[in-house]
């Protein structure tokens, strides 16, 4: 779908590395260059026209991101990466924790939604408990999180979708049981955002982070949180910088050109036909899993009923890195290792074996991309 909107796809490679970062949308690339050329590029808060234009860009980007995520502009913070924003957010939460308080993380999550909470808990003398995905399918039902909840639970940190095996947990069910126990919910939607429409109101979460470079925009991070929460928690900040919400959460001068690109990518996502995206990706997921499992020696890890078109596999007798190198020789881009899904790789016993290969489809991929992956893997067994 829409392949011609992604100039980076024109070099002939099968780009199955979307979960590590997608190709940029033409409009996002143009918006960034146009912004830098426009003369409007300035710092925010000055008395002259270009500075006003920069302020308007910030406001407009927050507004569109609020719409995109189902929240409001005053809950939106933009920063260098999801990791940076989450470390900062978790550190602020950490200052509200008492010894003996509990946090819940999951073994499906990228370490950007685990380590920040481990650090915050350690500083506060709090305890981190882990929700385990189901063996085999690696699904994460609400009951897996409910099993770890107690009256001491303060926050649940859960992925919107696993960047390794694609599992989409029962987020609404998790938020409901967490709230019933008096806990709040932080969702890592970095992998989720390219595949599903996000609606923080429907999910019922308290905070959610994502990264525009995983949804066809530039490298940056976006955090939405309930505005009252952004007022309640106290992040570190410089004395002259604004203490208003959400500005107090942003440190230093942002990449305004990145904001121009984020805005264009958000406009694109807001106009996408998500039902068509889902149908297209599900068909490619089916083709990819059926094709891979038919190859002798291939193990596809996981298979949750609700998952994105992201497949993690190993090939008996072949190091995952060697598989990735062989595929790259055929101009097929995949990832190998643990892709920071450290807890999951430990759980599956893959961490000491070079991890696994990950091939991820987004809506711009097509059958030919998947078939080239399958041919490349099959060739290794001959
Ligand atoms: C699921 C998930 N969470 C978090 C991150 C970290 O995002 P960022 O690179 O914006 O810090 C990634 C990046 O790969 C990811 O896939």
PDB file of N, CA and C in Angstrom, residues 65-72 76 171-173 175-176 179 185 187 192 197-208 224-228:
ATOM      1  N   UNK A  65      -0.976  15.669  17.314  1.00  0.00           N
ATOM      2  CA  UNK A  65      -0.575  14.472  18.052  1.00  0.00           C
ATOM      3  C   UNK A  65      -1.640  14.108  19.083  1.00  0.00           C
ATOM      4  N   UNK A  66      -2.235  15.129  19.688  1.00  0.00           N
ATOM      5  CA  UNK A  66      -3.341  14.871  20.622  1.00  0.00           C
ATOM      6  C   UNK A  66      -4.459  14.120  19.911  1.00  0.00           C
ATOM      7  N   UNK A  67      -4.811  14.600  18.704  1.00  0.00           N
ATOM      8  CA  UNK A  67      -5.864  13.931  17.922  1.00  0.00           C
ATOM      9  C   UNK A  67      -5.454  12.508  17.556  1.00  0.00           C
ATOM     10  N   UNK A  68      -4.199  12.387  17.134  1.00  0.00           N
ATOM     11  CA  UNK A  68      -3.714  11.077  16.691  1.00  0.00           C
ATOM     12  C   UNK A  68      -3.807  10.041  17.815  1.00  0.00           C
ATOM     13  N   UNK A  69      -3.504  10.456  19.020  1.00  0.00           N
ATOM     14  CA  UNK A  69      -3.461   9.499  20.129  1.00  0.00           C
ATOM     15  C   UNK A  69      -4.774   9.427  20.898  1.00  0.00           C
ATOM     16  N   UNK A  70      -5.730  10.273  20.537  1.00  0.00           N
ATOM     17  CA  UNK A  70      -7.027  10.232  21.215  1.00  0.00           C
ATOM     18  C   UNK A  70      -7.051  11.041  22.499  1.00  0.00           C
ATOM     19  N   UNK A  71      -6.034  11.903  22.686  1.00  0.00           N
ATOM     20  CA  UNK A  71      -5.991  12.736  23.893  1.00  0.00           C
ATOM     21  C   UNK A  71      -6.099  14.200  23.508  1.00  0.00           C
ATOM     22  N   UNK A  72      -5.514  15.069  24.319  1.00  0.00           N
ATOM     23  CA  UNK A  72      -5.545  16.497  23.997  1.00  0.00           C
ATOM     24  C   UNK A  72      -4.121  17.041  23.968  1.00  0.00           C
ATOM     25  N   UNK A  76       0.607  16.376  25.581  1.00  0.00           N
ATOM     26  CA  UNK A  76       1.656  15.928  24.642  1.00  0.00           C
ATOM     27  C   UNK A  76       3.017  16.554  24.949  1.00  0.00           C
ATOM     28  N   UNK A 171      -4.931  -4.630  26.239  1.00  0.00           N
ATOM     29  CA  UNK A 171      -4.600  -3.377  26.939  1.00  0.00           C
ATOM     30  C   UNK A 171      -5.776  -2.820  27.724  1.00  0.00           C
ATOM     31  N   UNK A 172      -6.968  -2.858  27.115  1.00  0.00           N
ATOM     32  CA  UNK A 172      -8.131  -2.301  27.816  1.00  0.00           C
ATOM     33  C   UNK A 172      -8.410  -3.111  29.082  1.00  0.00           C
ATOM     34  N   UNK A 173      -8.293  -4.436  28.974  1.00  0.00           N
ATOM     35  CA  UNK A 173      -8.514  -5.307  30.147  1.00  0.00           C
ATOM     36  C   UNK A 173      -7.458  -5.071  31.214  1.00  0.00           C
ATOM     37  N   UNK A 175      -5.754  -2.254  31.672  1.00  0.00           N
ATOM     38  CA  UNK A 175      -5.996  -0.936  32.290  1.00  0.00           C
ATOM     39  C   UNK A 175      -7.145  -1.023  33.280  1.00  0.00           C
ATOM     40  N   UNK A 176      -8.174  -1.792  32.910  1.00  0.00           N
ATOM     41  CA  UNK A 176      -9.329  -1.897  33.805  1.00  0.00           C
ATOM     42  C   UNK A 176      -8.937  -2.549  35.131  1.00  0.00           C
ATOM     43  N   UNK A 179      -6.595  -0.223  37.170  1.00  0.00           N
ATOM     44  CA  UNK A 179      -7.316   0.891  37.806  1.00  0.00           C
ATOM     45  C   UNK A 179      -8.160   0.409  38.973  1.00  0.00           C
ATOM     46  N   UNK A 185      -1.411   3.185  34.522  1.00  0.00           N
ATOM     47  CA  UNK A 185      -0.900   2.365  33.413  1.00  0.00           C
ATOM     48  C   UNK A 185      -0.113   3.211  32.421  1.00  0.00           C
ATOM     49  N   UNK A 187       1.770   2.882  28.757  1.00  0.00           N
ATOM     50  CA  UNK A 187       1.832   1.993  27.584  1.00  0.00           C
ATOM     51  C   UNK A 187       2.979   2.415  26.664  1.00  0.00           C
ATOM     52  N   UNK A 192       3.390  -0.532  18.363  1.00  0.00           N
ATOM     53  CA  UNK A 192       1.951  -0.552  18.081  1.00  0.00           C
ATOM     54  C   UNK A 192       1.538   0.479  17.021  1.00  0.00           C
ATOM     55  N   UNK A 197      -4.608   1.979  14.989  1.00  0.00           N
ATOM     56  CA  UNK A 197      -5.031   3.298  15.440  1.00  0.00           C
ATOM     57  C   UNK A 197      -4.994   3.308  16.967  1.00  0.00           C
ATOM     58  N   UNK A 198      -4.407   4.350  17.535  1.00  0.00           N
ATOM     59  CA  UNK A 198      -4.307   4.441  18.997  1.00  0.00           C
ATOM     60  C   UNK A 198      -5.404   5.363  19.509  1.00  0.00           C
ATOM     61  N   UNK A 199      -5.980   4.991  20.631  1.00  0.00           N
ATOM     62  CA  UNK A 199      -6.973   5.859  21.274  1.00  0.00           C
ATOM     63  C   UNK A 199      -6.802   5.709  22.785  1.00  0.00           C
ATOM     64  N   UNK A 200      -6.076   6.675  23.377  1.00  0.00           N
ATOM     65  CA  UNK A 200      -5.779   6.548  24.815  1.00  0.00           C
ATOM     66  C   UNK A 200      -7.068   6.560  25.639  1.00  0.00           C
ATOM     67  N   UNK A 201      -8.102   7.233  25.129  1.00  0.00           N
ATOM     68  CA  UNK A 201      -9.361   7.267  25.880  1.00  0.00           C
ATOM     69  C   UNK A 201      -9.984   5.872  25.904  1.00  0.00           C
ATOM     70  N   UNK A 202     -10.003   5.207  24.742  1.00  0.00           N
ATOM     71  CA  UNK A 202     -10.589   3.863  24.694  1.00  0.00           C
ATOM     72  C   UNK A 202      -9.729   2.868  25.468  1.00  0.00           C
ATOM     73  N   UNK A 203      -8.399   3.026  25.390  1.00  0.00           N
ATOM     74  CA  UNK A 203      -7.519   2.108  26.121  1.00  0.00           C
ATOM     75  C   UNK A 203      -7.627   2.328  27.617  1.00  0.00           C
ATOM     76  N   UNK A 204      -7.899   3.568  28.000  1.00  0.00           N
ATOM     77  CA  UNK A 204      -8.012   3.870  29.429  1.00  0.00           C
ATOM     78  C   UNK A 204      -6.664   3.955  30.115  1.00  0.00           C
ATOM     79  N   UNK A 205      -5.589   4.206  29.349  1.00  0.00           N
ATOM     80  CA  UNK A 205      -4.266   4.279  29.999  1.00  0.00           C
ATOM     81  C   UNK A 205      -4.029   5.692  30.549  1.00  0.00           C
ATOM     82  N   UNK A 206      -2.990   5.823  31.364  1.00  0.00           N
ATOM     83  CA  UNK A 206      -2.682   7.118  31.996  1.00  0.00           C
ATOM     84  C   UNK A 206      -1.546   7.832  31.281  1.00  0.00           C
ATOM     85  N   UNK A 207      -0.704   7.076  30.614  1.00  0.00           N
ATOM     86  CA  UNK A 207       0.398   7.650  29.842  1.00  0.00           C
ATOM     87  C   UNK A 207       0.736   6.672  28.719  1.00  0.00           C
ATOM     88  N   UNK A 208       1.238   7.222  27.611  1.00  0.00           N
ATOM     89  CA  UNK A 208       1.563   6.373  26.445  1.00  0.00           C
ATOM     90  C   UNK A 208       2.673   7.053  25.659  1.00  0.00           C
ATOM     91  N   UNK A 224       2.389  11.038  25.612  1.00  0.00           N
ATOM     92  CA  UNK A 224       1.130  11.622  26.057  1.00  0.00           C
ATOM     93  C   UNK A 224       0.896  11.141  27.488  1.00  0.00           C
ATOM     94  N   UNK A 225       0.434  12.041  28.349  1.00  0.00           N
ATOM     95  CA  UNK A 225      -0.012  11.616  29.684  1.00  0.00           C
ATOM     96  C   UNK A 225      -1.185  12.487  30.072  1.00  0.00           C
ATOM     97  N   UNK A 226      -1.991  11.983  30.976  1.00  0.00           N
ATOM     98  CA  UNK A 226      -3.110  12.797  31.459  1.00  0.00           C
ATOM     99  C   UNK A 226      -2.537  14.117  31.950  1.00  0.00           C
ATOM    100  N   UNK A 227      -3.080  15.247  31.474  1.00  0.00           N
ATOM    101  CA  UNK A 227      -2.494  16.543  31.831  1.00  0.00           C
ATOM    102  C   UNK A 227      -2.381  16.748  33.346  1.00  0.00           C
ATOM    103  N   UNK A 228      -3.351  16.242  34.098  1.00  0.00           N
ATOM    104  CA  UNK A 228      -3.280  16.429  35.562  1.00  0.00           C
ATOM    105  C   UNK A 228      -2.069  15.693  36.140  1.00  0.00           C
TER     106      UNK A 228
END
